[in-house]
CSV table of C-alpha atoms and ligand atoms in Angstrom, one decimal:
chain,number,residue,atom,x,y,z
A,725,MET,CA,92.1,109.8,105.7
A,726,PHE,CA,95.4,109.9,107.5
A,727,GLU,CA,95.7,112.5,110.3
A,728,LYS,CA,99.4,112.9,110.5
A,729,VAL,CA,102.0,112.0,107.8
A,730,LEU,CA,105.7,111.8,108.6
A,731,ILE,CA,107.9,112.7,105.6
A,732,ALA,CA,111.0,110.5,105.6
A,733,ASN,CA,113.1,112.7,103.4
A,734,ARG,CA,114.7,116.2,103.0
A,735,GLY,CA,115.2,118.8,100.3
A,736,GLU,CA,112.8,119.8,97.6
A,737,ILE,CA,110.8,116.6,97.7
A,738,ALA,CA,110.1,116.9,101.4
A,739,VAL,CA,108.7,120.4,100.7
A,740,ARG,CA,106.7,119.1,97.8
A,741,VAL,CA,105.1,116.3,99.9
A,742,LEU,CA,104.5,118.8,102.8
A,743,ARG,CA,102.6,121.1,100.5
A,744,ALA,CA,100.3,118.3,99.3
A,745,CYS,CA,99.6,117.2,102.9
A,746,LYS,CA,98.8,120.8,104.0
A,747,GLU,CA,96.4,121.3,101.1
A,748,MET,CA,94.7,118.1,102.1
A,749,GLY,CA,94.4,119.2,105.8
A,750,ILE,CA,96.8,116.5,107.0
A,751,GLN,CA,99.3,117.3,109.8
A,752,THR,CA,102.9,117.0,108.9
A,753,VAL,CA,106.0,115.7,110.7
A,754,ALA,CA,109.5,116.5,109.3
A,755,ILE,CA,112.5,114.5,110.2
A,756,TYR,CA,116.0,116.1,109.9
A,757,SER,CA,119.6,115.5,110.5
A,758,SER,CA,121.7,117.9,112.6
A,759,ALA,CA,123.1,119.3,109.3
A,760,ASP,CA,119.5,120.2,108.3
A,761,LYS,CA,118.2,122.0,111.3
A,762,ASN,CA,117.6,125.2,109.3
A,763,ALA,CA,116.1,123.4,106.3
A,764,MET,CA,113.0,124.6,104.6
A,765,HIS,CA,111.1,121.4,105.2
A,766,VAL,CA,111.7,121.7,109.0
A,767,LYS,CA,110.5,125.3,109.0
A,768,LEU,CA,107.3,124.4,107.1
A,769,ALA,CA,106.3,121.3,108.9
A,770,ASP,CA,103.8,121.3,111.9
A,771,GLU,CA,106.3,119.2,113.9
A,772,SER,CA,109.9,118.1,113.4
A,773,VAL,CA,112.1,115.4,114.9
A,774,CYS,CA,115.9,115.3,114.7
A,775,ILE,CA,116.8,111.7,113.8
A,776,GLY,CA,120.6,111.8,113.9
A,777,PRO,CA,123.9,113.4,112.7
A,778,ALA,CA,124.7,114.6,109.1
A,779,SER,CA,125.7,111.2,107.7
A,780,SER,CA,122.7,109.8,105.8
A,781,LEU,CA,123.4,106.3,107.2
A,782,LYS,CA,122.9,107.6,110.7
A,783,SER,CA,119.9,109.9,109.9
A,784,TYR,CA,117.8,109.6,106.7
A,785,LEU,CA,118.6,105.9,106.3
A,786,ASN,CA,118.3,105.1,110.0
A,787,ILE,CA,115.2,103.0,110.2
A,788,PRO,CA,114.9,102.6,114.0
A,789,ALA,CA,115.3,106.3,114.5
A,790,ILE,CA,112.5,107.0,111.9
A,791,ILE,CA,110.2,104.5,113.4
A,792,SER,CA,110.8,106.1,116.8
A,793,ALA,CA,110.0,109.5,115.3
A,794,CYS,CA,106.7,108.1,114.0
A,795,GLU,CA,105.8,106.7,117.4
A,796,VAL,CA,106.8,109.9,119.3
A,797,SER,CA,104.9,112.1,116.9
A,798,GLY,CA,101.9,109.8,116.5
A,799,ALA,CA,102.1,109.7,112.7
A,800,ASP,CA,99.8,107.2,111.1
A,801,ALA,CA,101.5,107.2,107.7
A,802,VAL,CA,104.9,107.8,106.1
A,803,HIS,CA,105.7,109.3,102.7
A,804,PRO,CA,109.2,108.3,101.6
A,805,GLY,CA,109.7,110.8,98.7
A,806,TYR,CA,112.4,109.4,96.4
A,807,GLY,CA,115.9,108.1,97.1
A,808,PHE,CA,116.8,107.2,100.7
A,809,LEU,CA,114.3,104.5,102.0
A,810,SER,CA,111.7,104.9,99.2
A,811,GLU,CA,112.6,101.5,97.6
A,812,ASN,CA,113.6,99.7,100.8
A,813,PHE,CA,111.1,96.8,101.3
A,814,GLY,CA,112.6,96.1,104.8
A,815,PHE,CA,111.5,99.6,105.8
A,816,VAL,CA,108.0,99.0,104.5
A,817,GLU,CA,107.8,95.7,106.4
A,818,LYS,CA,108.9,97.4,109.6
A,819,LEU,CA,106.4,100.2,109.3
A,820,GLU,CA,103.6,97.6,108.7
A,821,ALA,CA,104.7,95.7,111.8
A,822,HIS,CA,104.2,99.0,113.7
A,823,ASN,CA,100.9,99.6,112.1
A,824,ILE,CA,102.1,102.7,110.2
A,825,LYS,CA,100.9,103.0,106.6
A,826,PHE,CA,103.7,103.3,103.9
A,827,ILE,CA,102.5,105.7,101.1
A,828,GLY,CA,103.8,103.6,98.3
A,829,PRO,CA,103.5,100.2,96.7
A,830,LYS,CA,103.4,96.8,98.3
A,831,SER,CA,106.7,95.6,99.8
A,832,GLU,CA,106.7,92.5,97.5
A,833,HIS,CA,106.6,94.7,94.4
A,834,ILE,CA,109.4,96.9,95.7
A,835,LYS,CA,111.5,93.8,96.3
A,836,MET,CA,110.8,92.4,92.9
A,837,MET,CA,111.6,95.6,91.0
A,838,GLY,CA,114.6,96.4,93.2
A,839,ASP,CA,116.4,93.4,91.9
A,840,LYS,CA,117.0,94.2,88.2
A,841,ILE,CA,117.6,90.5,87.2
A,842,LEU,CA,114.3,89.6,88.8
A,843,ALA,CA,112.6,92.7,87.5
A,844,LYS,CA,113.6,91.9,83.9
A,845,GLU,CA,112.5,88.3,84.2
A,846,SER,CA,109.2,89.4,85.6
A,847,ALA,CA,108.7,92.0,82.9
A,848,ARG,CA,109.4,89.4,80.2
A,849,ASN,CA,106.9,87.1,81.8
A,850,LEU,CA,104.3,89.9,81.9
A,851,GLY,CA,104.7,90.3,78.1
A,852,LEU,CA,106.8,93.5,78.2
A,853,PRO,CA,109.6,93.8,75.5
A,854,THR,CA,113.0,93.6,77.1
A,855,ILE,CA,116.6,94.3,75.9
A,856,PRO,CA,118.2,91.1,74.7
A,857,GLY,CA,120.7,89.8,77.2
A,858,SER,CA,121.8,87.1,79.6
A,859,SER,CA,119.0,85.1,81.1
A,860,GLY,CA,120.1,85.9,84.6
A,861,GLU,CA,123.3,86.5,86.7
A,862,ILE,CA,126.6,86.3,84.9
A,863,LYS,CA,129.2,84.4,87.1
A,864,ASN,CA,132.4,84.6,85.2
A,865,ALA,CA,134.2,86.0,82.1
A,866,LYS,CA,133.7,82.8,80.1
A,867,GLU,CA,130.0,82.9,80.5
A,868,ALA,CA,130.0,86.6,79.7
A,869,ILE,CA,131.9,86.1,76.5
A,870,THR,CA,129.5,83.4,75.3
A,871,VAL,CA,126.5,85.7,75.9
A,872,ALA,CA,128.3,88.7,74.3
A,873,ASN,CA,129.2,86.6,71.2
A,874,GLU,CA,125.5,85.7,70.8
A,875,LEU,CA,124.3,89.3,71.3
A,876,GLY,CA,127.1,90.9,69.3
A,877,TYR,CA,129.3,93.7,70.7
A,878,PRO,CA,129.0,96.3,72.3
A,879,VAL,CA,127.3,94.9,75.4
A,880,ILE,CA,126.7,96.5,78.8
A,881,ILE,CA,127.3,94.9,82.2
A,882,LYS,CA,124.8,96.1,84.8
A,883,ALA,CA,124.5,95.6,88.5
A,884,SER,CA,121.4,93.7,89.7
A,885,SER,CA,120.9,96.1,92.6
A,886,GLY,CA,122.1,99.1,90.5
A,887,GLY,CA,121.0,102.7,90.7
A,888,GLY,CA,122.3,106.1,89.7
A,889,GLY,CA,124.3,104.6,86.9
A,890,ARG,CA,126.7,102.8,89.3
A,891,GLY,CA,128.0,99.3,88.5
A,892,MET,CA,127.5,99.8,84.8
A,893,VAL,CA,130.3,99.1,82.3
A,894,LYS,CA,130.2,99.1,78.5
A,895,VAL,CA,132.2,96.4,76.7
A,896,PHE,CA,133.2,96.9,73.1
A,897,ARG,CA,135.5,93.8,72.6
A,898,LYS,CA,136.1,90.4,74.0
A,899,GLU,CA,139.6,91.3,75.3
A,900,ASP,CA,138.1,93.8,77.7
A,901,MET,CA,135.5,91.4,79.2
A,902,ASP,CA,137.5,90.0,82.1
A,903,GLU,CA,138.5,93.4,83.5
A,904,SER,CA,135.1,95.0,82.8
A,905,LEU,CA,133.3,92.3,84.7
A,906,LYS,CA,135.6,92.7,87.7
A,907,LYS,CA,135.1,96.5,87.6
A,908,ALA,CA,131.3,96.3,87.4
A,909,SER,CA,131.1,93.6,90.1
A,910,THR,CA,133.5,95.4,92.5
A,911,GLU,CA,131.6,98.7,92.1
A,912,ALA,CA,128.3,96.9,92.6
A,913,GLU,CA,129.6,95.2,95.7
A,914,LYS,CA,130.9,98.4,97.1
A,915,SER,CA,127.8,100.5,96.3
A,916,PHE,CA,125.0,98.1,96.9
A,917,ASN,CA,126.6,95.3,99.0
A,918,ASP,CA,125.5,93.0,96.1
A,919,GLY,CA,128.1,92.1,93.5
A,920,ARG,CA,125.6,90.3,91.1
A,921,VAL,CA,125.7,91.5,87.6
A,922,TYR,CA,124.0,90.7,84.3
A,923,ILE,CA,124.6,91.5,80.6
A,924,GLU,CA,122.6,93.1,77.9
A,925,LYS,CA,123.0,94.4,74.4
A,926,TYR,CA,124.2,98.0,74.5
A,927,LEU,CA,121.9,100.0,72.4
A,928,GLN,CA,123.8,102.7,70.6
A,929,ASN,CA,121.4,105.6,70.0
A,930,PRO,CA,118.3,105.1,72.1
A,931,LYS,CA,116.1,107.6,73.8
A,932,HIS,CA,115.1,107.1,77.4
A,933,ILE,CA,111.3,107.1,77.5
A,934,GLU,CA,109.4,106.3,80.7
A,935,ILE,CA,105.7,105.8,81.5
A,936,GLN,CA,104.2,107.3,84.6
A,937,ILE,CA,101.4,105.2,86.2
A,938,ILE,CA,99.4,105.2,89.4
A,939,GLY,CA,97.0,102.6,90.7
A,940,ASP,CA,94.7,102.1,93.6
A,941,GLU,CA,94.0,99.0,95.8
A,942,TYR,CA,91.1,98.0,93.6
A,943,ASN,CA,93.3,97.2,90.6
A,944,ASN,CA,92.4,100.4,88.8
A,945,ILE,CA,95.5,101.8,87.1
A,946,VAL,CA,95.9,104.9,84.9
A,947,HIS,CA,98.9,106.3,83.0
A,948,LEU,CA,100.0,109.9,82.6
A,949,GLY,CA,101.8,109.4,79.3
A,950,GLU,CA,105.5,109.3,78.7
A,951,ARG,CA,108.5,111.4,79.7
A,952,ASP,CA,111.5,111.8,77.5
A,953,CYS,CA,114.6,111.8,79.8
A,954,SER,CA,117.3,111.4,77.2
A,955,MET,CA,119.3,114.5,78.2
A,956,GLN,CA,121.7,112.7,80.5
A,957,ARG,CA,125.2,113.0,81.9
A,958,ARG,CA,126.8,109.8,83.1
A,959,ASN,CA,123.5,108.0,82.9
A,960,GLN,CA,121.8,110.7,85.1
A,961,LYS,CA,119.0,112.8,83.9
A,962,LEU,CA,119.3,116.6,83.6
A,963,ILE,CA,116.3,117.7,81.5
A,964,GLU,CA,113.0,115.9,81.2
A,965,GLU,CA,110.1,116.7,79.0
A,966,THR,CA,106.7,115.5,78.0
A,967,PRO,CA,105.3,114.7,75.5
A,968,SER,CA,108.3,113.3,73.6
A,969,VAL,CA,108.8,114.5,70.0
A,970,VAL,CA,109.4,110.9,68.8
A,971,ILE,CA,106.2,109.4,70.3
A,972,ASP,CA,102.9,109.8,68.4
A,973,ASP,CA,99.5,109.0,69.7
A,974,ASP,CA,99.5,105.4,68.3
A,975,LYS,CA,102.9,104.6,69.9
A,976,ARG,CA,101.8,106.2,73.2
A,977,ASN,CA,98.6,104.2,73.4
A,978,GLU,CA,100.4,101.0,72.5
A,979,ILE,CA,103.1,101.2,75.1
A,980,CYS,CA,101.0,102.8,77.8
A,981,ASN,CA,98.2,100.2,77.5
A,982,LEU,CA,100.8,97.4,77.5
A,983,THR,CA,102.4,98.8,80.6
A,984,ILE,CA,99.1,99.2,82.5
A,985,ASN,CA,97.9,95.8,81.6
A,986,SER,CA,101.1,94.2,82.9
A,987,LEU,CA,100.9,96.1,86.1
A,988,LYS,CA,97.3,95.1,86.6
A,989,THR,CA,98.3,91.5,86.3
A,990,MET,CA,100.8,92.1,89.1
A,991,GLY,CA,98.2,93.9,91.2
A,992,TYR,CA,100.4,96.9,91.5
A,993,CYS,CA,99.2,99.9,93.5
A,994,ASN,CA,100.4,103.5,94.2
A,995,ALA,CA,102.8,105.5,91.9
A,996,GLY,CA,105.4,103.9,89.7
A,997,THR,CA,107.4,104.5,86.5
A,998,VAL,CA,108.4,101.9,83.9
A,999,GLU,CA,111.5,103.0,82.1
A,1000,TYR,CA,112.2,101.9,78.5
A,1001,LEU,CA,114.9,102.5,76.0
A,1002,TYR,CA,113.4,103.4,72.6
A,1003,GLU,CA,115.3,102.8,69.4
A,1004,ASN,CA,114.1,102.4,65.8
A,1005,GLY,CA,110.5,102.5,66.8
A,1006,ASN,CA,110.9,99.7,69.5
A,1007,PHE,CA,110.6,99.9,73.2
A,1008,TYR,CA,112.8,97.8,75.5
A,1009,PHE,CA,112.0,97.5,79.3
A,1010,MET,CA,114.9,98.7,81.4
A,1011,GLU,CA,113.6,98.9,84.9
A,1012,MET,CA,110.7,100.0,87.1
A,1013,ASN,CA,110.9,102.6,89.9
A,1014,THR,CA,108.4,101.8,92.6
A,1015,ARG,CA,108.2,105.3,93.9
A,1016,LEU,CA,107.6,108.9,93.0
A,1017,GLN,CA,110.3,110.2,90.6
A,1018,VAL,CA,112.2,113.5,90.6
A,1019,GLU,CA,110.7,114.4,87.2
A,1020,HIS,CA,107.0,113.7,88.2
A,1021,PRO,CA,106.0,117.4,87.9
A,1022,VAL,CA,106.2,117.6,84.1
A,1023,SER,CA,103.5,114.9,83.9
A,1024,GLU,CA,101.4,116.7,86.5
A,1025,GLU,CA,101.6,119.8,84.5
A,1026,ILE,CA,100.2,118.4,81.2
A,1027,TYR,CA,97.6,116.2,82.8
A,1028,ASN,CA,96.6,118.7,85.5
A,1029,PHE,CA,96.8,115.9,88.0
A,1030,ASP,CA,98.5,116.0,91.5
A,1031,LEU,CA,100.4,112.7,91.8
A,1032,VAL,CA,101.4,113.2,95.5
A,1033,LYS,CA,97.8,113.9,96.6
A,1034,GLU,CA,96.7,110.9,94.6
A,1035,GLN,CA,99.4,108.7,96.3
A,1036,ILE,CA,98.1,109.7,99.7
A,1037,ASN,CA,94.5,109.1,98.6
A,1038,VAL,CA,95.1,105.6,97.2
A,1039,ALA,CA,97.3,104.7,100.3
A,1040,ALA,CA,94.3,105.6,102.4
A,1041,LYS,CA,92.3,103.1,100.4
A,1042,TYR,CA,90.3,105.6,98.3
A,1043,LYS,CA,89.7,104.8,94.7
A,1044,LEU,CA,91.6,106.7,92.0
A,1045,SER,CA,90.0,110.1,91.5
A,1046,SER,CA,90.0,109.7,87.8
A,1047,ASP,CA,89.8,107.1,85.1
A,1048,GLN,CA,91.8,107.1,81.9
A,1049,LYS,CA,89.1,108.7,79.8
A,1050,LYS,CA,88.8,111.7,82.1
A,1051,LEU,CA,92.6,112.3,82.1
A,1052,LYS,CA,93.2,114.8,79.3
A,1053,ARG,CA,96.7,115.7,78.1
A,1054,ASN,CA,97.3,119.3,77.2
A,1055,GLY,CA,100.4,121.3,76.1
A,1056,HIS,CA,104.0,120.7,76.8
A,1057,SER,CA,106.2,120.7,79.9
A,1058,ILE,CA,110.0,120.7,80.5
A,1059,GLU,CA,112.0,120.3,83.7
A,1060,CYS,CA,115.5,121.4,84.4
A,1061,ARG,CA,117.3,119.9,87.4
A,1062,ILE,CA,119.2,122.8,89.1
A,1063,ASN,CA,122.1,121.3,90.9
A,1064,ALA,CA,124.6,123.0,93.2
A,1065,GLU,CA,127.4,122.1,90.8
A,1066,ASP,CA,130.0,123.7,88.6
A,1067,PRO,CA,128.1,124.1,85.2
A,1068,ASN,CA,131.2,122.9,83.3
A,1069,THR,CA,132.6,120.1,85.3
A,1070,PHE,CA,129.5,119.2,87.4
A,1071,THR,CA,131.6,119.0,90.5
A,1072,PRO,CA,129.6,119.8,93.7
A,1073,SER,CA,129.5,123.4,94.9
A,1074,PRO,CA,128.2,123.5,98.4
A,1075,GLY,CA,128.1,126.7,100.4
A,1076,LEU,CA,126.0,129.6,101.5
A,1077,ILE,CA,123.2,130.9,99.2
A,1078,LYS,CA,123.7,134.7,99.6
A,1079,ASN,CA,120.8,135.7,97.4
A,1080,TYR,CA,117.9,133.6,96.0
A,1081,HIS,CA,115.2,134.7,93.6
A,1082,ALA,CA,113.0,132.1,91.9
A,1083,PRO,CA,111.4,132.9,88.6
A,1084,SER,CA,107.6,133.1,88.4
A,1085,GLY,CA,104.8,134.3,86.1
A,1086,PRO,CA,102.5,132.2,83.8
A,1087,GLY,CA,103.4,128.6,83.4
A,1088,VAL,CA,106.4,128.6,85.7
A,1089,ARG,CA,106.8,126.3,88.7
A,1090,VAL,CA,109.8,126.0,91.0
A,1091,ASP,CA,110.0,123.0,93.4
A,1092,SER,CA,112.9,123.9,95.7
A,1093,ASN,CA,114.0,124.0,99.3
A,1094,CYS,CA,116.2,127.1,98.9
A,1095,TYR,CA,116.1,130.6,100.4
A,1096,SER,CA,118.6,133.4,100.9
A,1097,GLY,CA,120.9,132.5,103.8
A,1098,LEU,CA,120.5,128.7,103.4
A,1099,GLU,CA,123.8,126.8,103.7
A,1100,ILE,CA,123.9,124.0,101.1
A,1101,SER,CA,125.5,121.1,102.9
A,1102,PRO,CA,128.1,118.8,101.2
A,1103,TYR,CA,126.5,115.7,102.7
A,1104,TYR,CA,123.6,115.1,100.3
A,1105,ASP,CA,122.5,115.1,96.7
A,1106,SER,CA,123.3,118.4,94.9
A,1107,LEU,CA,119.8,118.9,93.5
A,1108,ILE,CA,118.6,122.2,95.0
A,1109,ALA,CA,115.7,123.2,92.7
A,1110,LYS,CA,113.6,122.0,89.8
A,1111,LEU,CA,112.4,124.5,87.3
A,1112,ILE,CA,109.3,123.2,85.6
A,1113,VAL,CA,107.7,125.2,82.8
A,1114,TYR,CA,104.4,124.6,80.9
A,1115,ASP,CA,103.0,126.1,77.8
A,1116,ILE,CA,100.6,125.2,75.0
A,1117,ASP,CA,103.3,123.7,72.7
A,1118,ARG,CA,107.0,122.8,72.7
A,1119,ASN,CA,108.3,125.9,71.0
A,1120,SER,CA,106.5,128.3,73.4
A,1121,CYS,CA,107.5,126.1,76.3
A,1122,ILE,CA,111.2,126.4,75.3
A,1123,GLN,CA,110.8,130.2,75.0
A,1124,ARG,CA,109.3,130.3,78.5
A,1125,LEU,CA,112.0,128.1,79.9
A,1126,LYS,CA,114.6,130.5,78.5
A,1127,ARG,CA,113.0,133.5,80.1
A,1128,ALA,CA,112.6,131.7,83.4
A,1129,LEU,CA,116.2,130.6,83.5
A,1130,ASP,CA,117.2,134.2,82.8
A,1131,GLU,CA,115.1,135.3,85.8
A,1132,PHE,CA,116.6,132.7,88.2
A,1133,VAL,CA,119.1,134.2,90.7
A,1134,ILE,CA,121.1,131.9,93.0
A,1135,ASP,CA,124.2,133.8,94.3
A,1136,GLY,CA,127.0,132.5,96.5
A,1137,ILE,CA,127.3,129.0,95.0
A,1138,LYS,CA,127.8,127.6,91.5
A,1139,THR,CA,124.7,126.1,89.8
A,1140,THR,CA,123.8,124.3,86.6
A,1141,ILE,CA,121.7,127.3,85.4
A,1142,PRO,CA,124.3,128.5,82.8
A,1143,PHE,CA,124.6,125.0,81.5
A,1144,PHE,CA,120.8,124.8,80.8
A,1145,GLN,CA,120.9,128.3,79.2
A,1146,GLU,CA,123.5,127.0,76.8
A,1147,ILE,CA,121.9,123.6,76.0
A,1148,ILE,CA,118.4,124.9,75.3
A,1149,THR,CA,119.7,127.1,72.4
A,1150,GLN,CA,121.3,124.1,70.6
A,1151,LYS,CA,119.7,123.1,67.3
A,1152,ASP,CA,119.5,119.5,68.3
A,1153,PHE,CA,117.6,120.3,71.5
A,1154,LEU,CA,115.4,122.8,69.6
A,1155,ASN,CA,114.2,120.1,67.2
A,1156,GLY,CA,114.2,117.3,69.8
A,1157,SER,CA,116.8,115.2,68.0
A,1158,TYR,CA,118.9,114.1,71.0
A,1159,ASP,CA,119.4,110.6,72.4
A,1160,ILE,CA,121.0,109.4,75.7
A,1161,ASN,CA,124.5,109.9,74.3
A,1162,TRP,CA,124.0,113.4,72.8
A,1163,LEU,CA,125.3,115.4,75.8
A,1164,GLU,CA,128.4,113.4,76.2
A,1165,LYS,CA,129.3,114.0,72.5
A,1166,TYR,CA,128.4,117.6,72.8
A,1167,LYS,CA,130.6,118.0,75.8
A,1168,GLU,CA,133.6,116.4,74.0
A,1169,ALA,CA,133.2,118.7,71.1
A,1170,ASN,CA,132.8,121.9,73.0
B,1365,ADP,P1,120.2,103.1,87.1
B,1365,ADP,O1,119.1,102.4,87.9
B,1365,ADP,O2,121.6,102.9,87.6
B,1365,ADP,O3,119.8,104.5,86.7
B,1365,ADP,P2,119.2,102.1,84.5
B,1365,ADP,O4,119.0,100.7,84.2
B,1365,ADP,O5,117.9,102.9,84.7
B,1365,ADP,O6,120.2,102.3,85.7
B,1365,ADP,O7,120.0,102.8,83.3
B,1365,ADP,C1,120.4,104.2,83.4
B,1365,ADP,C2,120.8,104.7,82.0
B,1365,ADP,O8,121.9,103.9,81.5
B,1365,ADP,C3,119.7,104.7,81.0
B,1365,ADP,O9,118.9,105.8,81.0
B,1365,ADP,C4,120.6,104.6,79.7
B,1365,ADP,O10,121.1,105.9,79.5
B,1365,ADP,C5,121.8,103.7,80.1
B,1365,ADP,N1,121.6,102.3,79.8
B,1365,ADP,C6,121.1,101.3,80.6
B,1365,ADP,N2,121.1,100.1,79.9
B,1365,ADP,C7,121.5,100.4,78.6
B,1365,ADP,C8,121.6,99.6,77.4
B,1365,ADP,N3,121.3,98.3,77.4
B,1365,ADP,N4,122.0,100.2,76.3
B,1365,ADP,C9,122.3,101.5,76.3
B,1365,ADP,N5,122.2,102.3,77.4
B,1365,ADP,C10,121.8,101.8,78.5
């Protein structure tokens, strides 16, 4: 087993990984920017190394500084969390060159799935159902119009290196194609330094359903069922739950087995999530995240399985601790992403947390880096806490979520707590009939 793990991240996920390491008896090294010197992950780690100023580019994305921090501290492995360098294959290759283990998949799989055009082609070759669309990169409006005519409008232009919903433009008619293509490509170039885009059919009312998997280095892979992440704003997830009300046992077995078999063919190891859109009973591969995801705790809750510890175990070349038969699903779990944002406009609301009280009691888990007196800095993602509740069924889980949200106190900054309190009382949420566009329509009408 590893002796010392460096956590190349910040915020709630750095704290989450730290906790797993501590429970496994592994020493921890935190890295931090000068804006984060009072952060919770720094306070909890055995050692910490400042790796640069506030700007992410100069700190949490600064590969030479992070490698130096590993060498100075003597860390033998790195957990990347999510975001930042978690899907950067160049980082993985550099760590390998320095004999430091990356707690995640192989660099070739990160590279393949990080390029959405290549990922889609690979998924198709592996036998996964994909969304109808262009066979690769779209170079000009003429080509785009030909493809769109074949698919039928509306279509969606997507960035090959896309993430966080950027570089994505819907097109409803031929006349808008030229301008939309320029917009998507410029945004992609600006955000990802890669202007390549592709086109696919725009599905009108799908659900976002994703499958959590984890594999070891001996080609054993298990799944932890599905997550329904359809409650989204601007293509970004806000509430995640498992199981999904629209997936029955047969559907679940079908898509999970198909997913696992494809990944076994690839020789995939460590944690990953395959994201699908689900419409009229059909799944369509969208992308694969070759890392731990923000919403992993809901799967952990219903399978009673620690994904982070398992990531560390398999990276240290142990076999998976469980096989599929032993993994039993129980109850229901829902996560709300508590962001430091105005609950109506979702504009960031950094500042000082004057008073912080997290809910607790049966079935309530809060993954957070907050405490009273912490200054939420404007430099990073606005996610400050994840409220995860568990109960025996969906109805009791929602009741528990309601009481936990009511108990949550974060004074001094605005948060999305009031937004969740409102949404979870809506009829459509209560009966599970919401798709990826529901929230946008709800916001327009209210
Ligand atoms: P990103 O990596 O930027 O998050 P994804 O490919 O995961 O991009 O898509 C994010 C979200 O965009 C999806 O959850 C879905 O809401 C929407 N989306 C993507 N592709 C389509 C499509 N073909 N039709 C309808 N919605 C889509």
